[in-house]
Structure formats: C-alpha cells, structure tokens
PDB file of C-alpha atoms in Angstrom:
ATOM      1  CA  UNK A   1      66.337  55.964  -8.314  1.00 46.00           C
ATOM      2  CA  UNK A   2      64.363  55.006 -11.579  1.00 45.00           C
ATOM      3  CA  UNK A   3      62.692  51.986 -11.919  1.00 49.00           C
ATOM      4  CA  UNK A   4      63.241  49.473 -14.624  1.00 54.00           C
ATOM      5  CA  UNK A   5      60.945  47.643 -16.360  1.00 60.00           C
ATOM      6  CA  UNK A   6      56.631  47.782 -15.979  1.00 65.00           C
ATOM      7  CA  UNK A   7      56.157  50.202 -12.980  1.00 66.00           C
ATOM      8  CA  UNK A   8      52.204  49.005 -13.113  1.00 62.00           C
ATOM      9  CA  UNK A   9      53.640  45.139 -12.952  1.00 54.00           C
ATOM     10  CA  UNK A  10      55.864  46.172  -9.916  1.00 53.00           C
ATOM     11  CA  UNK A  11      53.117  47.759  -7.889  1.00 53.00           C
ATOM     12  CA  UNK A  12      51.470  43.988  -8.570  1.00 48.00           C
ATOM     13  CA  UNK A  13      54.315  42.052  -7.412  1.00 46.00           C
ATOM     14  CA  UNK A  14      54.480  44.535  -4.419  1.00 49.00           C
ATOM     15  CA  UNK A  15      51.129  44.638  -3.253  1.00 51.00           C
ATOM     16  CA  UNK A  16      49.595  41.265  -4.074  1.00 46.00           C
ATOM     17  CA  UNK A  17      52.402  39.091  -4.502  1.00 43.00           C
ATOM     18  CA  UNK A  18      53.612  37.045  -6.910  1.00 45.00           C
ATOM     19  CA  UNK A  19      50.874  34.912  -8.950  1.00 55.00           C
ATOM     20  CA  UNK A  20      51.885  31.032  -7.213  1.00 68.00           C
ATOM     21  CA  UNK A  21      50.917  27.795  -7.990  1.00 80.00           C
ATOM     22  CA  UNK A  22      48.208  25.658  -5.617  1.00 86.00           C
ATOM     23  CA  UNK A  23      46.722  22.223  -5.023  1.00 88.00           C
ATOM     24  CA  UNK A  24      43.093  23.696  -5.899  1.00 90.00           C
ATOM     25  CA  UNK A  25      44.701  24.816  -9.148  1.00 91.00           C
ATOM     26  CA  UNK A  26      46.964  21.860  -9.981  1.00 92.00           C
ATOM     27  CA  UNK A  27      44.097  19.066  -9.880  1.00 93.00           C
ATOM     28  CA  UNK A  28      41.427  21.560 -12.102  1.00 94.00           C
ATOM     29  CA  UNK A  29      43.767  21.927 -14.612  1.00 95.00           C
ATOM     30  CA  UNK A  30      43.741  17.972 -14.677  1.00 96.00           C
ATOM     31  CA  UNK A  31      40.088  17.742 -14.264  1.00 96.00           C
ATOM     32  CA  UNK A  32      40.082  19.970 -17.751  1.00 96.00           C
ATOM     33  CA  UNK A  33      43.178  17.894 -19.772  1.00 96.00           C
ATOM     34  CA  UNK A  34      41.104  14.283 -18.685  1.00 94.00           C
ATOM     35  CA  UNK A  35      37.904  16.222 -19.317  1.00 92.00           C
ATOM     36  CA  UNK A  36      39.093  17.053 -22.606  1.00 90.00           C
ATOM     37  CA  UNK A  37      41.454  13.756 -23.704  1.00 90.00           C
ATOM     38  CA  UNK A  38      40.894  10.889 -20.790  1.00 88.00           C
ATOM     39  CA  UNK A  39      43.265   9.901 -18.235  1.00 90.00           C
ATOM     40  CA  UNK A  40      44.966   8.266 -21.271  1.00 88.00           C
ATOM     41  CA  UNK A  41      45.759  12.323 -22.154  1.00 91.00           C
ATOM     42  CA  UNK A  42      46.440  13.054 -18.933  1.00 94.00           C
ATOM     43  CA  UNK A  43      50.505  13.800 -18.014  1.00 94.00           C
ATOM     44  CA  UNK A  44      51.832  16.027 -15.530  1.00 94.00           C
ATOM     45  CA  UNK A  45      53.688  17.999 -18.345  1.00 94.00           C
ATOM     46  CA  UNK A  46      50.074  19.046 -19.460  1.00 96.00           C
ATOM     47  CA  UNK A  47      48.838  20.106 -16.397  1.00 95.00           C
ATOM     48  CA  UNK A  48      52.133  22.218 -16.084  1.00 93.00           C
ATOM     49  CA  UNK A  49      51.570  23.546 -19.431  1.00 92.00           C
ATOM     50  CA  UNK A  50      47.775  24.823 -18.950  1.00 93.00           C
ATOM     51  CA  UNK A  51      48.510  26.642 -15.706  1.00 91.00           C
ATOM     52  CA  UNK A  52      51.986  28.296 -17.178  1.00 89.00           C
ATOM     53  CA  UNK A  53      54.430  26.981 -14.728  1.00 90.00           C
ATOM     54  CA  UNK A  54      57.503  24.048 -15.433  1.00 89.00           C
ATOM     55  CA  UNK A  55      56.439  20.319 -14.884  1.00 91.00           C
ATOM     56  CA  UNK A  56      59.158  20.469 -12.097  1.00 91.00           C
ATOM     57  CA  UNK A  57      56.694  22.937 -10.203  1.00 88.00           C
ATOM     58  CA  UNK A  58      54.071  20.537  -9.986  1.00 89.00           C
ATOM     59  CA  UNK A  59      56.005  18.074  -8.018  1.00 89.00           C
ATOM     60  CA  UNK A  60      55.764  20.507  -4.904  1.00 86.00           C
ATOM     61  CA  UNK A  61      52.278  20.439  -4.908  1.00 88.00           C
ATOM     62  CA  UNK A  62      52.019  16.060  -6.119  1.00 88.00           C
ATOM     63  CA  UNK A  63      54.041  13.558  -5.987  1.00 88.00           C
ATOM     64  CA  UNK A  64      52.927  11.952  -9.062  1.00 89.00           C
ATOM     65  CA  UNK A  65      50.175  11.119 -11.766  1.00 91.00           C
ATOM     66  CA  UNK A  66      48.918   8.393  -9.912  1.00 90.00           C
ATOM     67  CA  UNK A  67      48.481  10.620  -6.677  1.00 89.00           C
ATOM     68  CA  UNK A  68      47.021  13.431  -9.107  1.00 92.00           C
ATOM     69  CA  UNK A  69      43.971  10.928 -10.282  1.00 92.00           C
ATOM     70  CA  UNK A  70      43.198  10.140  -6.782  1.00 91.00           C
ATOM     71  CA  UNK A  71      42.636  14.086  -5.758  1.00 92.00           C
ATOM     72  CA  UNK A  72      40.526  14.524  -9.088  1.00 93.00           C
ATOM     73  CA  UNK A  73      38.176  12.066  -8.239  1.00 92.00           C
ATOM     74  CA  UNK A  74      37.767  13.442  -4.816  1.00 91.00           C
ATOM     75  CA  UNK A  75      37.475  17.033  -5.900  1.00 93.00           C
ATOM     76  CA  UNK A  76      34.640  16.510  -9.264  1.00 94.00           C
ATOM     77  CA  UNK A  77      32.915  14.330  -6.228  1.00 93.00           C
ATOM     78  CA  UNK A  78      32.592  17.304  -4.199  1.00 89.00           C
ATOM     79  CA  UNK A  79      29.155  18.884  -5.314  1.00 84.00           C
ATOM     80  CA  UNK A  80      26.672  18.415  -2.916  1.00 83.00           C
ATOM     81  CA  UNK A  81      25.037  15.620  -3.277  1.00 84.00           C
ATOM     82  CA  UNK A  82      20.742  15.074  -3.918  1.00 82.00           C
ATOM     83  CA  UNK A  83      18.647  15.327  -0.909  1.00 79.00           C
ATOM     84  CA  UNK A  84      17.986  11.589   0.342  1.00 67.00           C
ATOM     85  CA  UNK A  85      14.093  12.814   0.857  1.00 73.00           C
ATOM     86  CA  UNK A  86      11.215  10.580   0.006  1.00 81.00           C
ATOM     87  CA  UNK A  87      11.157   6.353   0.120  1.00 91.00           C
ATOM     88  CA  UNK A  88      14.470   4.208  -0.393  1.00 94.00           C
ATOM     89  CA  UNK A  89      13.686   4.202  -3.737  1.00 95.00           C
ATOM     90  CA  UNK A  90      13.242   7.909  -4.933  1.00 94.00           C
ATOM     91  CA  UNK A  91      16.457   8.320  -2.926  1.00 94.00           C
ATOM     92  CA  UNK A  92      18.501   5.728  -4.848  1.00 95.00           C
ATOM     93  CA  UNK A  93      17.368   6.704  -7.708  1.00 95.00           C
ATOM     94  CA  UNK A  94      17.986  10.257  -7.100  1.00 94.00           C
ATOM     95  CA  UNK A  95      21.809   9.449  -6.270  1.00 95.00           C
ATOM     96  CA  UNK A  96      22.007   7.296  -9.113  1.00 95.00           C
ATOM     97  CA  UNK A  97      21.426  10.060 -11.232  1.00 95.00           C
ATOM     98  CA  UNK A  98      23.957  12.473  -9.787  1.00 94.00           C
ATOM     99  CA  UNK A  99      26.693   9.831 -10.119  1.00 94.00           C
ATOM    100  CA  UNK A 100      25.815   9.826 -14.199  1.00 94.00           C
ATOM    101  CA  UNK A 101      25.317  13.364 -14.753  1.00 93.00           C
ATOM    102  CA  UNK A 102      28.714  13.465 -12.731  1.00 93.00           C
ATOM    103  CA  UNK A 103      30.311  10.596 -14.575  1.00 92.00           C
ATOM    104  CA  UNK A 104      28.743  12.318 -18.097  1.00 91.00           C
ATOM    105  CA  UNK A 105      30.851  15.645 -17.135  1.00 92.00           C
ATOM    106  CA  UNK A 106      33.807  13.998 -16.425  1.00 93.00           C
ATOM    107  CA  UNK A 107      33.883  10.374 -18.595  1.00 89.00           C
ATOM    108  CA  UNK A 108      37.553   8.900 -17.499  1.00 91.00           C
ATOM    109  CA  UNK A 109      35.931   8.541 -14.042  1.00 92.00           C
ATOM    110  CA  UNK A 110      35.218   5.270 -15.405  1.00 88.00           C
ATOM    111  CA  UNK A 111      38.680   4.621 -16.581  1.00 87.00           C
ATOM    112  CA  UNK A 112      40.248   4.356 -13.004  1.00 87.00           C
ATOM    113  CA  UNK A 113      41.412   1.730 -11.576  1.00 79.00           C
ATOM    114  CA  UNK A 114      39.693  -0.019  -9.217  1.00 73.00           C
ATOM    115  CA  UNK A 115      42.586  -0.285  -6.533  1.00 73.00           C
ATOM    116  CA  UNK A 116      43.031   3.880  -5.620  1.00 77.00           C
ATOM    117  CA  UNK A 117      42.565   5.630  -2.568  1.00 80.00           C
ATOM    118  CA  UNK A 118      39.383   6.859  -1.625  1.00 85.00           C
ATOM    119  CA  UNK A 119      39.039  10.390  -0.573  1.00 87.00           C
ATOM    120  CA  UNK A 120      36.369  12.119   1.894  1.00 90.00           C
ATOM    121  CA  UNK A 121      34.397  12.704  -0.632  1.00 92.00           C
ATOM    122  CA  UNK A 122      33.910   9.621  -2.463  1.00 91.00           C
ATOM    123  CA  UNK A 123      33.364   7.602   0.994  1.00 92.00           C
ATOM    124  CA  UNK A 124      30.200  10.670   1.745  1.00 93.00           C
ATOM    125  CA  UNK A 125      29.019   9.110  -1.616  1.00 93.00           C
ATOM    126  CA  UNK A 126      29.503   5.754  -0.163  1.00 94.00           C
ATOM    127  CA  UNK A 127      28.375   6.262   3.267  1.00 94.00           C
ATOM    128  CA  UNK A 128      25.182   7.717   1.385  1.00 93.00           C
ATOM    129  CA  UNK A 129      24.116   5.115  -0.424  1.00 94.00           C
ATOM    130  CA  UNK A 130      23.990   2.891   1.933  1.00 95.00           C
ATOM    131  CA  UNK A 131      22.212   4.824   4.187  1.00 93.00           C
ATOM    132  CA  UNK A 132      19.269   4.833   2.004  1.00 93.00           C
ATOM    133  CA  UNK A 133      19.667   1.288   1.585  1.00 94.00           C
ATOM    134  CA  UNK A 134      20.044   0.565   5.246  1.00 92.00           C
ATOM    135  CA  UNK A 135      16.490   1.765   6.386  1.00 85.00           C
ATOM    136  CA  UNK A 136      14.895  -1.120   3.910  1.00 90.00           C
ATOM    137  CA  UNK A 137      15.357  -3.798   6.451  1.00 85.00           C
ATOM    138  CA  UNK A 138      17.678  -5.937   4.434  1.00 90.00           C
ATOM    139  CA  UNK A 139      20.305  -7.695   6.118  1.00 89.00           C
ATOM    140  CA  UNK A 140      23.978  -6.055   6.178  1.00 91.00           C
ATOM    141  CA  UNK A 141      25.506  -7.931   3.199  1.00 92.00           C
ATOM    142  CA  UNK A 142      22.479  -7.051   1.067  1.00 93.00           C
ATOM    143  CA  UNK A 143      22.809  -4.041   1.597  1.00 95.00           C
ATOM    144  CA  UNK A 144      26.109  -3.628   0.559  1.00 95.00           C
ATOM    145  CA  UNK A 145      25.753  -5.592  -2.549  1.00 95.00           C
ATOM    146  CA  UNK A 146      22.691  -3.482  -3.497  1.00 96.00           C
ATOM    147  CA  UNK A 147      24.854  -0.296  -3.479  1.00 96.00           C
ATOM    148  CA  UNK A 148      27.484  -2.477  -5.406  1.00 95.00           C
ATOM    149  CA  UNK A 149      25.437  -3.436  -8.221  1.00 96.00           C
ATOM    150  CA  UNK A 150      24.013   0.133  -8.525  1.00 96.00           C
ATOM    151  CA  UNK A 151      27.454   1.158  -8.609  1.00 94.00           C
ATOM    152  CA  UNK A 152      28.468  -1.184 -10.715  1.00 94.00           C
ATOM    153  CA  UNK A 153      25.991  -0.477 -13.253  1.00 95.00           C
ATOM    154  CA  UNK A 154      26.861   3.177 -13.576  1.00 94.00           C
ATOM    155  CA  UNK A 155      30.430   2.544 -13.821  1.00 91.00           C
ATOM    156  CA  UNK A 156      29.447  -0.021 -17.206  1.00 91.00           C
ATOM    157  CA  UNK A 157      27.121   2.779 -18.867  1.00 91.00           C
ATOM    158  CA  UNK A 158      30.418   5.150 -18.445  1.00 90.00           C
ATOM    159  CA  UNK A 159      32.893   3.100 -19.608  1.00 88.00           C
ATOM    160  CA  UNK A 160      30.549   2.803 -22.865  1.00 85.00           C
ATOM    161  CA  UNK A 161      30.847   6.747 -22.964  1.00 81.00           C
ATOM    162  CA  UNK A 162      34.731   6.624 -22.594  1.00 80.00           C
ATOM    163  CA  UNK A 163      35.236   4.533 -25.482  1.00 82.00           C
ATOM    164  CA  UNK A 164      32.916   6.720 -27.563  1.00 78.00           C
ATOM    165  CA  UNK A 165      34.791   9.572 -26.712  1.00 74.00           C
ATOM    166  CA  UNK A 166      37.669   7.783 -27.057  1.00 77.00           C
ATOM    167  CA  UNK A 167      36.679   7.028 -31.106  1.00 80.00           C
ATOM    168  CA  UNK A 168      35.289   9.740 -31.572  1.00 75.00           C
ATOM    169  CA  UNK A 169      38.956  12.113 -30.158  1.00 75.00           C
ATOM    170  CA  UNK A 170      40.737   9.814 -32.551  1.00 76.00           C
ATOM    171  CA  UNK A 171      38.907   9.645 -35.523  1.00 84.00           C
ATOM    172  CA  UNK A 172      36.927  13.172 -35.335  1.00 80.00           C
ATOM    173  CA  UNK A 173      33.781  10.826 -36.410  1.00 80.00           C
ATOM    174  CA  UNK A 174      31.067  10.987 -33.202  1.00 77.00           C
ATOM    175  CA  UNK A 175      29.188   7.323 -32.615  1.00 74.00           C
ATOM    176  CA  UNK A 176      25.639   8.983 -34.370  1.00 78.00           C
ATOM    177  CA  UNK A 177      27.721   9.746 -37.645  1.00 81.00           C
ATOM    178  CA  UNK A 178      30.091   6.066 -37.678  1.00 82.00           C
ATOM    179  CA  UNK A 179      26.286   4.321 -37.830  1.00 76.00           C
ATOM    180  CA  UNK A 180      24.996   6.789 -39.819  1.00 78.00           C
ATOM    181  CA  UNK A 181      27.458   6.013 -42.052  1.00 81.00           C
ATOM    182  CA  UNK A 182      26.456   2.110 -42.590  1.00 80.00           C
ATOM    183  CA  UNK A 183      23.944   1.868 -44.943  1.00 81.00           C
ATOM    184  CA  UNK A 184      25.697  -1.053 -46.676  1.00 83.00           C
ATOM    185  CA  UNK A 185      24.956  -3.143 -43.160  1.00 82.00           C
ATOM    186  CA  UNK A 186      21.370  -1.388 -43.207  1.00 81.00           C
ATOM    187  CA  UNK A 187      20.741  -3.049 -46.558  1.00 81.00           C
ATOM    188  CA  UNK A 188      21.621  -6.405 -45.509  1.00 81.00           C
ATOM    189  CA  UNK A 189      19.223  -6.611 -42.177  1.00 81.00           C
ATOM    190  CA  UNK A 190      16.118  -7.888 -44.492  1.00 82.00           C
ATOM    191  CA  UNK A 191      18.503 -11.510 -44.000  1.00 86.00           C
ATOM    192  CA  UNK A 192      17.355 -11.299 -40.162  1.00 88.00           C
ATOM    193  CA  UNK A 193      12.982 -10.726 -39.775  1.00 88.00           C
ATOM    194  CA  UNK A 194      13.464  -9.960 -35.954  1.00 90.00           C
ATOM    195  CA  UNK A 195      15.948  -7.573 -36.014  1.00 87.00           C
ATOM    196  CA  UNK A 196      13.944  -5.867 -39.424  1.00 85.00           C
ATOM    197  CA  UNK A 197      10.804  -5.493 -37.928  1.00 87.00           C
ATOM    198  CA  UNK A 198      12.099  -4.146 -33.896  1.00 87.00           C
ATOM    199  CA  UNK A 199      14.624  -1.832 -36.261  1.00 83.00           C
ATOM    200  CA  UNK A 200      11.641  -0.469 -38.646  1.00 84.00           C
ATOM    201  CA  UNK A 201       8.962  -0.041 -35.223  1.00 87.00           C
ATOM    202  CA  UNK A 202      11.792   2.060 -33.955  1.00 86.00           C
ATOM    203  CA  UNK A 203      13.049  -0.384 -31.334  1.00 85.00           C
ATOM    204  CA  UNK A 204      16.268   1.213 -31.387  1.00 83.00           C
ATOM    205  CA  UNK A 205      15.370   4.819 -30.593  1.00 84.00           C
ATOM    206  CA  UNK A 206      15.891   4.324 -26.886  1.00 81.00           C
ATOM    207  CA  UNK A 207      15.434   8.228 -25.233  1.00 82.00           C
ATOM    208  CA  UNK A 208      16.748   6.971 -21.967  1.00 87.00           C
ATOM    209  CA  UNK A 209      18.211   3.255 -21.875  1.00 89.00           C
ATOM    210  CA  UNK A 210      19.954   4.422 -18.879  1.00 91.00           C
ATOM    211  CA  UNK A 211      16.905   4.870 -17.040  1.00 93.00           C
ATOM    212  CA  UNK A 212      15.122   1.750 -18.595  1.00 94.00           C
ATOM    213  CA  UNK A 213      18.165  -0.160 -17.094  1.00 94.00           C
ATOM    214  CA  UNK A 214      18.423   1.655 -13.633  1.00 96.00           C
ATOM    215  CA  UNK A 215      14.237   1.153 -12.857  1.00 96.00           C
ATOM    216  CA  UNK A 216      14.892  -2.993 -13.638  1.00 96.00           C
ATOM    217  CA  UNK A 217      17.382  -2.992 -11.615  1.00 95.00           C
ATOM    218  CA  UNK A 218      15.358  -0.520  -8.737  1.00 96.00           C
ATOM    219  CA  UNK A 219      12.752  -3.180  -9.741  1.00 96.00           C
ATOM    220  CA  UNK A 220      15.156  -6.250  -8.452  1.00 96.00           C
ATOM    221  CA  UNK A 221      16.428  -4.387  -5.117  1.00 95.00           C
ATOM    222  CA  UNK A 222      12.337  -3.788  -4.213  1.00 95.00           C
ATOM    223  CA  UNK A 223      11.397  -7.138  -5.200  1.00 93.00           C
ATOM    224  CA  UNK A 224      13.976  -8.638  -2.703  1.00 92.00           C
ATOM    225  CA  UNK A 225      13.107  -5.624   0.125  1.00 91.00           C
ATOM    226  CA  UNK A 226       9.660  -7.272  -0.410  1.00 88.00           C
ATOM    227  CA  UNK A 227      10.166 -10.866   0.672  1.00 85.00           C
ATOM    228  CA  UNK A 228      12.781 -10.206   3.226  1.00 77.00           C
ATOM    229  CA  UNK A 229       9.439  -8.303   4.966  1.00 73.00           C
ATOM    230  CA  UNK A 230       7.624 -11.181   4.509  1.00 68.00           C
ATOM    231  CA  UNK A 231      10.055 -13.883   5.800  1.00 63.00           C
ATOM    232  CA  UNK A 232      11.797 -11.855   7.723  1.00 59.00           C
ATOM    233  CA  UNK A 233      11.925 -13.850  10.709  1.00 57.00           C
ATOM    234  CA  UNK A 234      13.755 -16.491   8.865  1.00 68.00           C
ATOM    235  CA  UNK A 235      16.350 -14.749   6.947  1.00 72.00           C
ATOM    236  CA  UNK A 236      19.959 -14.168   8.689  1.00 80.00           C
ATOM    237  CA  UNK A 237      20.439 -10.688   9.975  1.00 76.00           C
ATOM    238  CA  UNK A 238      23.913 -10.776   8.920  1.00 84.00           C
ATOM    239  CA  UNK A 239      23.928 -12.266   5.466  1.00 86.00           C
ATOM    240  CA  UNK A 240      20.497 -12.464   4.173  1.00 77.00           C
ATOM    241  CA  UNK A 241      21.022 -15.988   3.885  1.00 79.00           C
ATOM    242  CA  UNK A 242      17.558 -18.605   4.724  1.00 79.00           C
ATOM    243  CA  UNK A 243      17.749 -19.581   8.542  1.00 79.00           C
ATOM    244  CA  UNK A 244      16.593 -23.182   9.881  1.00 74.00           C
ATOM    245  CA  UNK A 245      14.180 -22.929  12.712  1.00 68.00           C
ATOM    246  CA  UNK A 246      14.436 -25.295  15.341  1.00 72.00           C
ATOM    247  CA  UNK A 247      11.042 -26.768  16.234  1.00 61.00           C
ATOM    248  CA  UNK A 248      10.954 -25.628  19.595  1.00 60.00           C
ATOM    249  CA  UNK A 249      12.739 -23.480  21.652  1.00 59.00           C
ATOM    250  CA  UNK A 250      14.112 -19.703  20.812  1.00 68.00           C
ATOM    251  CA  UNK A 251      14.075 -18.449  17.767  1.00 68.00           C
ATOM    252  CA  UNK A 252      17.446 -18.216  15.414  1.00 78.00           C
ATOM    253  CA  UNK A 253      18.038 -15.105  14.378  1.00 79.00           C
ATOM    254  CA  UNK A 254      21.165 -16.415  12.210  1.00 82.00           C
ATOM    255  CA  UNK A 255      21.676 -18.784   9.759  1.00 83.00           C
ATOM    256  CA  UNK A 256      25.375 -20.350  11.455  1.00 86.00           C
ATOM    257  CA  UNK A 257      27.353 -19.989  14.240  1.00 84.00           C
ATOM    258  CA  UNK A 258      29.838 -17.682  12.060  1.00 89.00           C
ATOM    259  CA  UNK A 259      26.992 -15.239  11.345  1.00 90.00           C
ATOM    260  CA  UNK A 260      26.670 -14.955  14.695  1.00 85.00           C
ATOM    261  CA  UNK A 261      29.915 -13.849  15.728  1.00 86.00           C
ATOM    262  CA  UNK A 262      30.163 -11.367  12.761  1.00 87.00           C
ATOM    263  CA  UNK A 263      27.264  -9.393  14.718  1.00 84.00           C
ATOM    264  CA  UNK A 264      28.578  -9.887  18.083  1.00 81.00           C
ATOM    265  CA  UNK A 265      31.942  -8.235  16.732  1.00 81.00           C
ATOM    266  CA  UNK A 266      30.050  -5.405  15.133  1.00 78.00           C
ATOM    267  CA  UNK A 267      27.985  -4.714  17.969  1.00 74.00           C
ATOM    268  CA  UNK A 268      31.157  -4.510  20.342  1.00 73.00           C
ATOM    269  CA  UNK A 269      33.260  -2.329  17.649  1.00 69.00           C
ATOM    270  CA  UNK A 270      30.298  -0.034  17.388  1.00 60.00           C
TER     271      UNK A 270
END
C-alpha cells in the first residue's frame, strides 16, 4: 500500500508527534505582541495569528485576555533577581534598576491595571524588596511605604516610556525627532530668561534622569532611617509614629492601644 503525501512529513508526525499549542507558547507570543504594540494592541486573535493557530485554540489554554495579561506579567518577572549583597541602599538600588530595565524591555507593564492577581514571580519581587528594607529597623508600616514609594517611582517613569512609544507608533516620529523639529518654539525662548540660561548651559541634557530621581528617593529613605535610629525609643514599632513616654514606669513601645493590638495579632499569626 502506498503512502500519500510527503513521506518525510509522515515520519515527523508518527515519531515526533503533531506540533501542539502550550500555555507557555501562548504567553510568550502574547508578550511579543504587547512589546511591539502595547496592551492596546494585544488581542487573542493577534496572538493566535502569531502562533499559526485559530483563536478558539487559545481559549483551550487561557479563558480570556485579562487572564492572559496576568500570566504575561508573571512570566516577564521570572528573571533571576539581583543579589541583595551589600548594605540596604546598594541592594535596593540594584533591585529598582533591575525593575527599570525590565520595564524598558516591556513598557506595557505600566499599562496593567492595579487590580490584577499577582503571581508567584510578582510576589517574589515584592518579598525581595520588603526583605531589603525590613532590615533597616524601620517600623513595619514604614517598610511597606518605602517599598511602595520606589515602586510608584518606577511605574511613573515607565508610564512616560509607554506614552512615548504610543506616540511613535501612531505618528512614526520619535520623541527626539518631534522635539528636534520645534525650532519655531525654541526661537521664542528668549522671552524666558531662566529657561534660556538653563537651556544654553546644558541643563536639559540629563544622561540619567532615572538615576537622579532614584538617588533622591534613597536619600530620603536613608534620612528617615537615621532619624529612627536616633529616636528609636520614641517611635512606635508598628506605624513609626511618635510615642509619648510616661513620666515614670515601664517605657511604651507603641503609640496607641490599636498598634499594640496589631503587634499582638501579628505575633500570634506568625
């Protein structure tokens, strides 16, 4: 009996199996689409086309686009985290710069809504950052606030990347090209002496604006740590607020009964 069609293709199918669709392949293709077009350009249809499958085939692996975005976020956060060696400032700066490089590769991360389910990689990132700051002696609420502060800074800077990429996709003109063509505007700068002097002195030529902002944030956290070290006995261990010490008797560790109860519940649950 003869074999119809391509005999070599029959060998591939019989011995290697039919190439199939996997969740990892779906997520990987979705990341590629979002990297190129942003979240606004992401659709199940485009992902399916990139993979060479029908849209319905994707739904066997992912219930819908929102679930796919959750999976994409956790997938790109899977790279190894930087070592937490050195002091807290060195370790936190390395972590934040790692997050920044990640968002430069995947600007769409800044477009993801705040209300989305974090995966194991996302929580590992959060745990890593909390662990760095928790060793400084700041109060628990201050640890969480400090990590949230640097995270919002990264997100804000990443949002600027998103806007620039969106404008370039829509016009075909980069930010540098657009501003470089604004000679009519620059010709009017002489009406604003401070702006003109700073412009002429190169004040707008910033090699690393992200690094400048990050350094100022870390300066502020470092100052807070020093203040807490100097006033350790007068700072609430839970919220970091001031503690009014009694004139006599045992020193107080908490600013209020509520903070004392929260500390007790935390110890009971750990």
